[in-house]
Coordinates of C-alpha atoms in Angstrom, one line a residue:
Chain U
X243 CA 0.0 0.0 0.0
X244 CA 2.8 2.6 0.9
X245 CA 4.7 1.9 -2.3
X246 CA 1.3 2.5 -4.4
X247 CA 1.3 5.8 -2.2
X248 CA 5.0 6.7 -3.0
X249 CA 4.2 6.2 -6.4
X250 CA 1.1 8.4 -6.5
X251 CA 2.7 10.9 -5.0
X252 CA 3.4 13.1 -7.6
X253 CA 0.0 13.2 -8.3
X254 CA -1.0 14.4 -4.7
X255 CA 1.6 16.0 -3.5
X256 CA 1.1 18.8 -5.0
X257 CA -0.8 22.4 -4.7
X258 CA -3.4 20.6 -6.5
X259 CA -3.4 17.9 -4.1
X260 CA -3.4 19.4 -0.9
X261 CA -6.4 21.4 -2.2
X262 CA -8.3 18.3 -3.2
X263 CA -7.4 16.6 0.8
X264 CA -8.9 20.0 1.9
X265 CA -12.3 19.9 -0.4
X266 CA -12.7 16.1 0.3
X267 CA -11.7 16.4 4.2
X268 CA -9.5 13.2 3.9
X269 CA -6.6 13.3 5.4
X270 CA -7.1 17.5 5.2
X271 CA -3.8 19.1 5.4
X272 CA -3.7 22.5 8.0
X273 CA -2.1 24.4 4.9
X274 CA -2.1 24.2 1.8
X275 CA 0.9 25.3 -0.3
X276 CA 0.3 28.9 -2.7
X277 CA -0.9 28.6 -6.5
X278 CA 1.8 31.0 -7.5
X279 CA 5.8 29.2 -6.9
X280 CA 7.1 32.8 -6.2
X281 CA 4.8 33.7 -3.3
X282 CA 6.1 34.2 0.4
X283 CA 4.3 33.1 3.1
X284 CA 2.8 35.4 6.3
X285 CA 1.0 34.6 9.7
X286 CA -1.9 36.5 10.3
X287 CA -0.4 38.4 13.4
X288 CA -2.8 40.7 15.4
X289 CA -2.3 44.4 16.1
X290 CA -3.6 46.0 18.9
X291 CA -4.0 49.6 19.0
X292 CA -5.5 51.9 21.7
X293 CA -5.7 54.5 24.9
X294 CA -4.0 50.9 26.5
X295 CA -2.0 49.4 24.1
X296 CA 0.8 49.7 21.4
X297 CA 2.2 47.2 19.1
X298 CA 5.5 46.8 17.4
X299 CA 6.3 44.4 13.9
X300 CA 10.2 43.1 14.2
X301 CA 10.9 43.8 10.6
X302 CA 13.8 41.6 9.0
X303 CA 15.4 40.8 5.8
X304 CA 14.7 37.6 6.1
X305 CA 16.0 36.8 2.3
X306 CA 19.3 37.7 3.8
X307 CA 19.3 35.7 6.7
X308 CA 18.4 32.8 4.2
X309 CA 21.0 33.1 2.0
X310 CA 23.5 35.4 3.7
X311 CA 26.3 34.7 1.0
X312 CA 24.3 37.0 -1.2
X313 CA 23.7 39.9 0.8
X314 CA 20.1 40.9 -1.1
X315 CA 18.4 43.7 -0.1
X316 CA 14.7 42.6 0.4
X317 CA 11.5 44.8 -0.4
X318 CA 9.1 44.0 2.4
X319 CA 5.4 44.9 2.2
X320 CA 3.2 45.2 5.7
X321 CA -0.4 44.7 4.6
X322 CA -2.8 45.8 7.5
X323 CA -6.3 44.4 7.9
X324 CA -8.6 45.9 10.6
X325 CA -11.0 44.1 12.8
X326 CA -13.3 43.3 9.9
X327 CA -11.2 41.9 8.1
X328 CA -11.0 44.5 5.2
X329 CA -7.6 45.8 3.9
X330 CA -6.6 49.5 5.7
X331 CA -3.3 49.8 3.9
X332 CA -0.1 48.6 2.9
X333 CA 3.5 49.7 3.3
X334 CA 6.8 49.1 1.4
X335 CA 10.0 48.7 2.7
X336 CA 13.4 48.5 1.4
X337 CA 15.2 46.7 3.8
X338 CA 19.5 47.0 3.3
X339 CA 21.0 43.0 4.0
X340 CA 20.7 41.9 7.5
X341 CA 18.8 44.8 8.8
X342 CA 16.2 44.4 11.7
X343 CA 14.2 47.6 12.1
X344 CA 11.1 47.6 14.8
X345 CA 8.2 49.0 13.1
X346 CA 5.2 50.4 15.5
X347 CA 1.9 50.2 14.1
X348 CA -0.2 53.0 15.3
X349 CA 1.8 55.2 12.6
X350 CA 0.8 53.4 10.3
X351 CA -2.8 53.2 10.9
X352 CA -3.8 56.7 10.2
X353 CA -6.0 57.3 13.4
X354 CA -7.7 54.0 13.3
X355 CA -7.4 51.9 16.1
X356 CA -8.9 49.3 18.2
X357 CA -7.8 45.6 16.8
X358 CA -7.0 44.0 13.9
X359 CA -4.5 41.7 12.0
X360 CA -1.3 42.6 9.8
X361 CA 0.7 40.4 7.0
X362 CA 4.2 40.9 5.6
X363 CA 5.5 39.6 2.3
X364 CA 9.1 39.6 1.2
X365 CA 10.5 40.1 -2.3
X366 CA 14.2 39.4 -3.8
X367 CA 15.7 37.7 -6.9
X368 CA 17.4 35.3 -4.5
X369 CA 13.9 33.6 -3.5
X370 CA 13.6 32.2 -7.3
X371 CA 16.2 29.7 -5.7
X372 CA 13.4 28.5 -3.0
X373 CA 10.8 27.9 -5.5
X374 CA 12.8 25.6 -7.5
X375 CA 12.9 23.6 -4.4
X376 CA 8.7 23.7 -4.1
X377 CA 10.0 26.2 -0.8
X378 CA 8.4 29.5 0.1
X379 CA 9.8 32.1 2.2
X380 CA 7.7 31.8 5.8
X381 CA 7.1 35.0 7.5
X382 CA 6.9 33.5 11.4
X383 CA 8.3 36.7 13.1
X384 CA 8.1 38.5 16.3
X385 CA 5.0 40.7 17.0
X386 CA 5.8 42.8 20.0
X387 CA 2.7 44.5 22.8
X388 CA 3.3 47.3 24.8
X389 CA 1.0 49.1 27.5
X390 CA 1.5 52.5 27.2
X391 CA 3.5 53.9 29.6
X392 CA 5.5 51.0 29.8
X393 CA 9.4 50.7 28.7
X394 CA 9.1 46.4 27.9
X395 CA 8.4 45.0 24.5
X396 CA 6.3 41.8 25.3
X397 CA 6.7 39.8 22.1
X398 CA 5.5 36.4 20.5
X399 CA 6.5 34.8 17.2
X400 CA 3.8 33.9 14.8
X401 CA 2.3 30.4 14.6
X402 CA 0.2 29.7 11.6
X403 CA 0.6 30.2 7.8
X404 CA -2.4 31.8 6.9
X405 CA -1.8 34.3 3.5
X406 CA 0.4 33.9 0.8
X407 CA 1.2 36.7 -2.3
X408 CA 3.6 36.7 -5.0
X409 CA 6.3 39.6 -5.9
X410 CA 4.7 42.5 -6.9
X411 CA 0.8 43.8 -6.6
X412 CA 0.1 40.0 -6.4
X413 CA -3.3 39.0 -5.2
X414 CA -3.6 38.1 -1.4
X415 CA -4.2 34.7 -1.3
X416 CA -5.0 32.1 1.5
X417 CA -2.9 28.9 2.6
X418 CA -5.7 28.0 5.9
X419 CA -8.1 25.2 5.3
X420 CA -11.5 25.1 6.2
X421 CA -12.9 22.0 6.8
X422 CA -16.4 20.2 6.3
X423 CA -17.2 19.3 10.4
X424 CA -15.6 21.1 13.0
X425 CA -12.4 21.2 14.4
X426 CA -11.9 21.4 18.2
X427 CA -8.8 23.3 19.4
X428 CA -8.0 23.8 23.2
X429 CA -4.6 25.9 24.5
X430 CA -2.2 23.9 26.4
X431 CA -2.7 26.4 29.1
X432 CA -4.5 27.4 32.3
X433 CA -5.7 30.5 32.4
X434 CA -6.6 30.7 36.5
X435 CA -3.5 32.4 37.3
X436 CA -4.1 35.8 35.9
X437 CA -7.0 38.7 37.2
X438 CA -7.7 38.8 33.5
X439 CA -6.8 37.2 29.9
X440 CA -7.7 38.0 26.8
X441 CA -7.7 35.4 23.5
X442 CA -7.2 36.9 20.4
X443 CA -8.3 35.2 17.1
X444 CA -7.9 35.9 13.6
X445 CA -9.8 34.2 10.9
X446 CA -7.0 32.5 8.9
X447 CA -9.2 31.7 6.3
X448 CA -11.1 33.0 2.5
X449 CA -14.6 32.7 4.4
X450 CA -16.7 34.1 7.4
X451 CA -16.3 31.5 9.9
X452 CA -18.3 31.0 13.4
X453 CA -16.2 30.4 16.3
X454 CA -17.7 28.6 19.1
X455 CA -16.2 28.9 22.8
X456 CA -17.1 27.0 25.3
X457 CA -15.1 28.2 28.8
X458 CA -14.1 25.7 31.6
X459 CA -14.1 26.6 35.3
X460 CA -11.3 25.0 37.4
X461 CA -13.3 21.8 38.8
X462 CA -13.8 21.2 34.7
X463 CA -17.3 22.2 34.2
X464 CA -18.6 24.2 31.7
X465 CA -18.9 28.0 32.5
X466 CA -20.0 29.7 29.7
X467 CA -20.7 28.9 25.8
X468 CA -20.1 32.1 23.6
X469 CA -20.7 32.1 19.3
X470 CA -19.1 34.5 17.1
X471 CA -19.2 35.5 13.6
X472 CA -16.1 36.7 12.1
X473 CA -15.5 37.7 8.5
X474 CA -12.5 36.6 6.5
X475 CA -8.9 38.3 7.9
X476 CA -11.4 39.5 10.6
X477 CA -9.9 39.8 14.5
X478 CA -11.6 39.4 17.5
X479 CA -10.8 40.0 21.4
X480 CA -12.8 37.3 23.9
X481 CA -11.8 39.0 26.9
X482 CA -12.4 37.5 31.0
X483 CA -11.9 39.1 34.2
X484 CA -11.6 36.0 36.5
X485 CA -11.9 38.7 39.4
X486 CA -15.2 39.7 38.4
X487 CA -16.8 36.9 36.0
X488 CA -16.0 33.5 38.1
X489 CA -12.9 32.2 37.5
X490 CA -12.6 30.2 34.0
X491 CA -9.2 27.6 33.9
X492 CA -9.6 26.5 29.9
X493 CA -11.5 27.3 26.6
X494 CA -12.2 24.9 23.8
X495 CA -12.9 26.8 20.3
X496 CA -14.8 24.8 17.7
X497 CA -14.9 25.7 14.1
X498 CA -15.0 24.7 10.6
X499 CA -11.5 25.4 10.3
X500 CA -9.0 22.5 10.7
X501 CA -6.4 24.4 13.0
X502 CA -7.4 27.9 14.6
X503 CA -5.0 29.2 17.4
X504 CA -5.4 32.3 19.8
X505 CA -2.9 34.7 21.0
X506 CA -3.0 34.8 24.8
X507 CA -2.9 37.8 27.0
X508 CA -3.0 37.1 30.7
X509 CA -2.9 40.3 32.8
X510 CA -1.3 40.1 36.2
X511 CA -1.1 42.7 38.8
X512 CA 2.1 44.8 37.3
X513 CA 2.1 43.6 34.0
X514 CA 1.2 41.3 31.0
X515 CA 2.0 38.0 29.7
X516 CA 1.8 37.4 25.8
X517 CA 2.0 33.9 23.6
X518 CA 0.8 31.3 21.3
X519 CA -1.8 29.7 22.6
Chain T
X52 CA 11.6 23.7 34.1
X53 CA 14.7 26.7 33.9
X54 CA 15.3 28.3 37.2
X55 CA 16.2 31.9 37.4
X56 CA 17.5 33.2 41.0
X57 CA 14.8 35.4 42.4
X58 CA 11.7 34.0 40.8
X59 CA 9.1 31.1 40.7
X60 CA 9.5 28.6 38.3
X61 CA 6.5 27.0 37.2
X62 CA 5.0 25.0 34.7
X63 CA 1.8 23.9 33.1
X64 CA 1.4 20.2 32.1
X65 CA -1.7 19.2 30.4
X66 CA -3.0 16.0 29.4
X67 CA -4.9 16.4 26.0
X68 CA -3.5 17.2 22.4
X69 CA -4.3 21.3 21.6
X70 CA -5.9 19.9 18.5
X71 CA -8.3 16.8 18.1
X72 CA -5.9 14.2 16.7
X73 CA -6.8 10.7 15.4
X74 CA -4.7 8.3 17.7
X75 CA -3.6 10.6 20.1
X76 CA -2.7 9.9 23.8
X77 CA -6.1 9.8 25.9
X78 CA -5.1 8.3 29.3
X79 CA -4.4 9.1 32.4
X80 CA -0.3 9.6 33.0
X81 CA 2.4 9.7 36.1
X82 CA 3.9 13.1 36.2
X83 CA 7.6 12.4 36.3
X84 CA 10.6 14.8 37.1
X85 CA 13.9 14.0 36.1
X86 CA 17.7 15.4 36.7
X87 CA 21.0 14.6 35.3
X88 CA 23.7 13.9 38.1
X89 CA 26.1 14.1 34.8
X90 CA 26.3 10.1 35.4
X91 CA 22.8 9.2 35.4
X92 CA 19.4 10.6 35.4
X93 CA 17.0 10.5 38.2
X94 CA 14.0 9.6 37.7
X95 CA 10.8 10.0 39.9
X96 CA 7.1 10.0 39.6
X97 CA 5.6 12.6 41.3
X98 CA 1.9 12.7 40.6
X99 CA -1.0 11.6 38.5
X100 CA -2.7 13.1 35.7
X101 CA -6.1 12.6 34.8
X102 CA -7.1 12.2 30.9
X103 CA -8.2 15.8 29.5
X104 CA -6.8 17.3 32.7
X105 CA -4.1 20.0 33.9
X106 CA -1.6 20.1 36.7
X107 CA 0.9 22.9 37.9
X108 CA 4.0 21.4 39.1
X109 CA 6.2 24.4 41.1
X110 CA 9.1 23.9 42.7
X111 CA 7.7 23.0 45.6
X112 CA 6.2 19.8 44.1
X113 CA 9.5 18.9 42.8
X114 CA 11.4 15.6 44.9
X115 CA 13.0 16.6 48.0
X116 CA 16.7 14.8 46.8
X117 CA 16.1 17.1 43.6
X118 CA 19.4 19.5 44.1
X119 CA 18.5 23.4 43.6
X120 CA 21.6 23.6 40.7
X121 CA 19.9 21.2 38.0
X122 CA 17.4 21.6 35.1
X123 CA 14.1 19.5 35.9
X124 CA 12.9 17.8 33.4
X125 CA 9.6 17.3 33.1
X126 CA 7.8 14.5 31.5
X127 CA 4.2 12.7 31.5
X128 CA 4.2 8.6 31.1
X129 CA 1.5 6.1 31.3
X130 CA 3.8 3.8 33.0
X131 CA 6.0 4.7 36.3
X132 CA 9.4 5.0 35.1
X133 CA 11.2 6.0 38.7
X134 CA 14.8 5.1 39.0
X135 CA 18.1 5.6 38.2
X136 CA 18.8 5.7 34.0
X137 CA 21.8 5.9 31.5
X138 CA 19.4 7.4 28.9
X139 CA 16.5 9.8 29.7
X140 CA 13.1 7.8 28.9
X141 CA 12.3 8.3 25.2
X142 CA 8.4 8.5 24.6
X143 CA 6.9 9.1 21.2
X144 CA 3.3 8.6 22.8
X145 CA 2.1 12.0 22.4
X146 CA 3.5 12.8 19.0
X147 CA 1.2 15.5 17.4
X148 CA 0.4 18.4 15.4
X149 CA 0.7 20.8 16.3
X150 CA 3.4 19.8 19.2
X151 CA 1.7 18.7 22.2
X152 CA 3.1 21.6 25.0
X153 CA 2.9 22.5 28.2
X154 CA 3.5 26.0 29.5
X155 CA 6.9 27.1 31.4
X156 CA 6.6 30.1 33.1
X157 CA 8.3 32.6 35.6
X158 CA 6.6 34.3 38.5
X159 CA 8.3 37.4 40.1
X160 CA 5.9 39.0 43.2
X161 CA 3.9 40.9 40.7
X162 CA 3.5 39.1 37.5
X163 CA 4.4 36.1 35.5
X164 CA 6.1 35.3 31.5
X165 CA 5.7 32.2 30.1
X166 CA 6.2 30.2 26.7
X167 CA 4.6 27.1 25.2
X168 CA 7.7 24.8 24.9
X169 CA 8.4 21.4 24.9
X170 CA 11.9 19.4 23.8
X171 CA 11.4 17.0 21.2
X172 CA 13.1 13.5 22.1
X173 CA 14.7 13.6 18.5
X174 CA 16.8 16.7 19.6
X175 CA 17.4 15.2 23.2
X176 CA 19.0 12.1 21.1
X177 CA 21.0 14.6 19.0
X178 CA 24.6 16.6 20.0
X179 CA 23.7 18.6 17.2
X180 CA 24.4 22.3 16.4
X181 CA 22.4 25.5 16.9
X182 CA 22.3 28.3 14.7
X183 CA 19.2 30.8 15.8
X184 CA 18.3 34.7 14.5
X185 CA 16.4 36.7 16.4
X186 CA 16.4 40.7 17.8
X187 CA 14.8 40.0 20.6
X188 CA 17.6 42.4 23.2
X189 CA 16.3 44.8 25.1
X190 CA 18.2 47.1 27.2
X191 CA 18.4 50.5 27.9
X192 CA 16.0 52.7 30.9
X193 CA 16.6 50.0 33.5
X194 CA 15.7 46.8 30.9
X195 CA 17.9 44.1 30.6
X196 CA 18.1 41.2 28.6
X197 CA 19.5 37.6 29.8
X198 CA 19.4 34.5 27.5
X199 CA 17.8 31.2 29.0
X200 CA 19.8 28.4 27.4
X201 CA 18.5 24.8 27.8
X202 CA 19.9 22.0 26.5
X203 CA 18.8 18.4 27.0
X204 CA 20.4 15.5 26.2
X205 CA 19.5 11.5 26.4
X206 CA 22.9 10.9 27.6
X207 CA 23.4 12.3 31.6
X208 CA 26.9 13.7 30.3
X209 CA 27.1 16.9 31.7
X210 CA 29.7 18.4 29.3
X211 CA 30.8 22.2 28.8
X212 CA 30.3 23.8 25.1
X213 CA 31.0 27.5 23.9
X214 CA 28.1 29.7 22.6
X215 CA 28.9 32.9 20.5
X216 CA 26.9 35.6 20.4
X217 CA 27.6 37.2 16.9
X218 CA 26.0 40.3 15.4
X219 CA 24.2 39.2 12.0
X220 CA 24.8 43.0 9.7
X221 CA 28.7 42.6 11.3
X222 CA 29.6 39.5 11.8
X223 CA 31.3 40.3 14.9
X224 CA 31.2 37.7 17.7
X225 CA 29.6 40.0 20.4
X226 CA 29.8 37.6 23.1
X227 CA 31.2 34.3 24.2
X228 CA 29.5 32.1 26.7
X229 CA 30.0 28.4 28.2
X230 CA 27.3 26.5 28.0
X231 CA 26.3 23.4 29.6
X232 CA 24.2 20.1 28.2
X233 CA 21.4 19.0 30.3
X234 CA 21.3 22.5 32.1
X235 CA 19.3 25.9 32.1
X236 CA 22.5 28.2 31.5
X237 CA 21.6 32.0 32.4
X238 CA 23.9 34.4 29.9
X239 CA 23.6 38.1 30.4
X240 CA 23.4 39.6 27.4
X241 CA 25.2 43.5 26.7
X242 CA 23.1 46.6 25.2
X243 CA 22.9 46.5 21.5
X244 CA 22.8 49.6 19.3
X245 CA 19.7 49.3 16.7
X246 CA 22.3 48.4 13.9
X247 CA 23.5 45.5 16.1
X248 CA 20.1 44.3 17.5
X249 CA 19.7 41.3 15.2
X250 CA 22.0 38.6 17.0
X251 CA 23.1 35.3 16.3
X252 CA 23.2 32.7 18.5
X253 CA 25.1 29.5 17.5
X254 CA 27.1 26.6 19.1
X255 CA 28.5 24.2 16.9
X256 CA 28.3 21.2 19.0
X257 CA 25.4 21.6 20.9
X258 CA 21.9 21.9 20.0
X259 CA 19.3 23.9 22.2
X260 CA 16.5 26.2 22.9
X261 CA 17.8 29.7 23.0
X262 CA 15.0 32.1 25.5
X263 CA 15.1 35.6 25.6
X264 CA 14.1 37.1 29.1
X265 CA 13.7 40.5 29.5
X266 CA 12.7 42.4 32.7
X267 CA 13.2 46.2 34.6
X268 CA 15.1 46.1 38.0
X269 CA 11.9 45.1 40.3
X270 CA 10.7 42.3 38.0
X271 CA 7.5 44.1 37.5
X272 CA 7.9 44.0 33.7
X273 CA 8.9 40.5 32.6
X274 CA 9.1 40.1 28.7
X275 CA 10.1 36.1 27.5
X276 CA 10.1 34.2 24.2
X277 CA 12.2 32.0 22.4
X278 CA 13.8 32.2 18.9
X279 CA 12.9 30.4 16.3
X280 CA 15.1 27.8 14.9
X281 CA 15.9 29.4 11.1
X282 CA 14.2 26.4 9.4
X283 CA 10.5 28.3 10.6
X284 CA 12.0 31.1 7.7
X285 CA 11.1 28.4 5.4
X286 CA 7.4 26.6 4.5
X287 CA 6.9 23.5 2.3
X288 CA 9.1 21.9 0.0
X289 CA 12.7 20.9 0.7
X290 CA 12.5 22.7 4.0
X291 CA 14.9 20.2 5.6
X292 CA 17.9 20.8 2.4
X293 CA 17.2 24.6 2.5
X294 CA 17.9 24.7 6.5
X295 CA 20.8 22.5 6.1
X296 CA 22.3 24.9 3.4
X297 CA 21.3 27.9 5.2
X298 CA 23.2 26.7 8.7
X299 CA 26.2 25.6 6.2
X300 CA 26.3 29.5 5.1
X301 CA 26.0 30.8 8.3
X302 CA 28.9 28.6 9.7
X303 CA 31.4 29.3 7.1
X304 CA 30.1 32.9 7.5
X305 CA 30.6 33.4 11.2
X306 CA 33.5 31.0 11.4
X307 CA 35.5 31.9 14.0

């Protein structure tokens, strides 16, 4: 049977392929690989702007840190998306080999704030050499929070290919799967420590999906069920005081999305904690 | 479980995969802590773990013979493994994707940082090398920066490596630490200027997982994460021939 697989593979191992797992829902692959060979890859990384909070985008020439014998110079594109999902704006820069400049957000936003979700594609000749190989460039960086007021940087490195977009104007396109039943996804986490947490979601992918919570109280009964709607790109904040609301130790998501993963906050009494959930 | 002086270790295991998985683990465990004496490890069962349920272990739930200058190892097993090993128990039982975690954290008076991490058994059966990128230093209005570096190894050999620091636009070796397998090793790291910020971490003998922990004077603000290893800058494909490629540049590159 495994040979007959080996020798099939060609046929499904492909962008084709994954796409057909992910319409069928056998074996449905968590990503499938971009139409276009030249695209880069982003996570969906959420922004949050505010009276409370700041947030910074570690921005690196990662084509240089691939093939540091080159020394290219990389033109890197920030696409912001706000809370609904729709595009705000998008902003180029040329980034000299090697360089690591910390881009805050609010800047960039023009006076909108609130939440929402950002993307960054890369572009150099050198990544011709990765899609030869079937390779995209990943954009898995470091997203950094800041209360304002504060002098620390909390930061957390993305976790899930969600966009993809070739060189140029290319079109924004999605790697995330959606799935034909739902998926259940629970953090490896407690959150009973903290006064407060917050779970941030982004909808990694091309549809309006409906994410259903259901929160666990620390003797492991349900506390709470909670259903929102959230539009393609679109980011959401499911905040819980446990000072004031009962104290929840665990939340279970469900959604027709086979792998959907919050940001944590969990607020202490001097300060914040920040990572993949 | 790394230990910083002046803070709470603690850490989060939980017994169910993040994401439904067909086949995975769904039984109740033993929690087990482990240390390295350098000639064996020691292994002892500490507590039970219901299926689908969580546990903090602190250092207070940690074995009384479990000396304060070692890195615990945590680990979950359906069967007790307590005793004294040449090889740290190997389990492949709770294999999924994504990577089946638990959360390490640091508590100072007034808050706490934490990190989902886990160490693969592949990379505990491995000397390997590390080669990480990351600009994750920050210093400067009472803010410093320390690097977390843990290493664990199958074997108990307790064996000294150096780490070099090196700045990635300059190529200058920044730094130069010793290193230690099977052990939390707590490196201060200096200021860097914004052209310098972007900092490689490498050891050519030794594998790891490099932390950055950052935090003001009072341990009020805590700031931690780790740094990816470089073959996350890839996605599909030949990911495993690109990384290799990419570490062989790097090496010749900062060659020391």
């Amino acid at each position: 049977m495994s040979a007959l697989l080996q020798s099939l593979r060609p046929l499904y191992d492909t962008p084709l392929g994954d796409r057909v797992r992910a319409w069928t829902g056998v074996k449905p692959p968590i990503n499938v690989r971009p139409r276009a060979a030249d695209a880069t890859v982003s996570d969906l990384f959420p922004w949050r702007v505010d009276a409370a909070w700041q947030t910074c985008f570690e921005l690196l020439n990662v084509p240089s840190l691939l093939y540091p014998e080159e020394r290219p110079r990389d033109r890197a594109a920030l696409v912001l998306f706000g809370a609904d999902g729709r595009t705000l704006s998008t902003h180029e820069f040329e980034l000299a080999p090697f360089e690591a400049r910390r881009v805050e957000i609010e800047p960039l936003l023009a006076g909108v704030t609130g939440i929402g979700a950002l993307a960054c594609f890369h572009a150099s000749p050198c990544l011709r050499a990765l899609a030869r190989d079937g390779s995209h460039l990943s954009e898995r960086g470091y997203i950094g929070f800041r209360r304002r007021g504060d002098r620390l940087w909390s930061y957390v490195h993305g976790n899930l290919h969600v966009l993809a977009r070739a060189p140029g104007d290319g079109e924004i396109t999605h790697v995330g799967t959606t799935a034909r039943r739902d998926w259940l996804y629970r953090p490896q986490v407690r959150f009973d420590d903290a006064r407060a947490f917050d779970l941030v979601y982004a909808n990694p992918v091309d549809r309006p999906l409906t994410l259903s919570l259901r929160f666990i109280g620390s003797a492991g009964g349900d506390a709470g069920r909670k259903e929102i709607d959230l539009p393609t790109r679109g980011t959401v904040v499911v905040s819980h005081s446990n000072a004031d609301g009962g104290i929840i130790a665990s939340v279970e998501s469900r959604a027709r999305c086979t792998l959907w993963r919050p940001i944590v906050f969990k607020h202490y009494q001097s300060h914040f904690d920040v990572f993949h959930g | 479980m790394p230990r910083v002086p002046g803070l709470a270790s603690e850490v989060t295991l939980v017994n169910h995969p993040s994401r439904e998985t067909d086949g995975a683990w769904r039984g109740a465990q033993i929690v087990h802590a482990a240390w390295s004496d350098g000639a064996r490890w020691h292994v002892r069962a500490i507590g039970d773990i219901a299926a689908g349920a969580s546990v903090e272990i602190d250092q207070a739930r940690l074995p009384g013979d479990c000396p304060a200058d070692v890195l615990p190892v945590l680990f979950l097993s359906p069967m007790k493994r307590d005793g004294e090993h040449t090889r740290l128990p190997a389990l492949d039982h709770m294999e999924t994707v994504p990577a089946w975690r638990a959360n390490i954290r640091l508590r100072s008076a007034t808050t706490a940082v934490s990190y989902q991490g886990e160490y693969p058994s592949g990379m505990a059966a491995i000397g390997g090398s590390l080669l990480s990128i990351a600009p994750l230093i920050q210093t400067g209005g009472g803010i410093t920066t320390s690097l977390l570096f843990v290493n664990v190894r199958a074997q108990p050999a307790i064996d000294a490596h150096e780490l070099r620091i090196v700045s990635a636009a300059t190529r200058r070796v920044v730094q130069r630490a010793v290193i230690r397998s099977n052990r939390c090793t707590m490196v201060a790291l200096g200021a860097a200027d914004d052209s310098e910020r972007l900092r490689i971490v490498a050891c050519d003998d030794m594998t790891g997982i490099p932390i950055y922990f950052s935090h003001d004077d009072g341990f009020t603000q805590m700031s931690l994460e780790h740094s990816h290893p470089p073959v996350e800058m890839v996605a599909f494909g030949a990911r495993g021939a690109i990384n290799r490629s990419m570490k062989a540049a790097w090496s010749a590159a900062i060659a020391s």
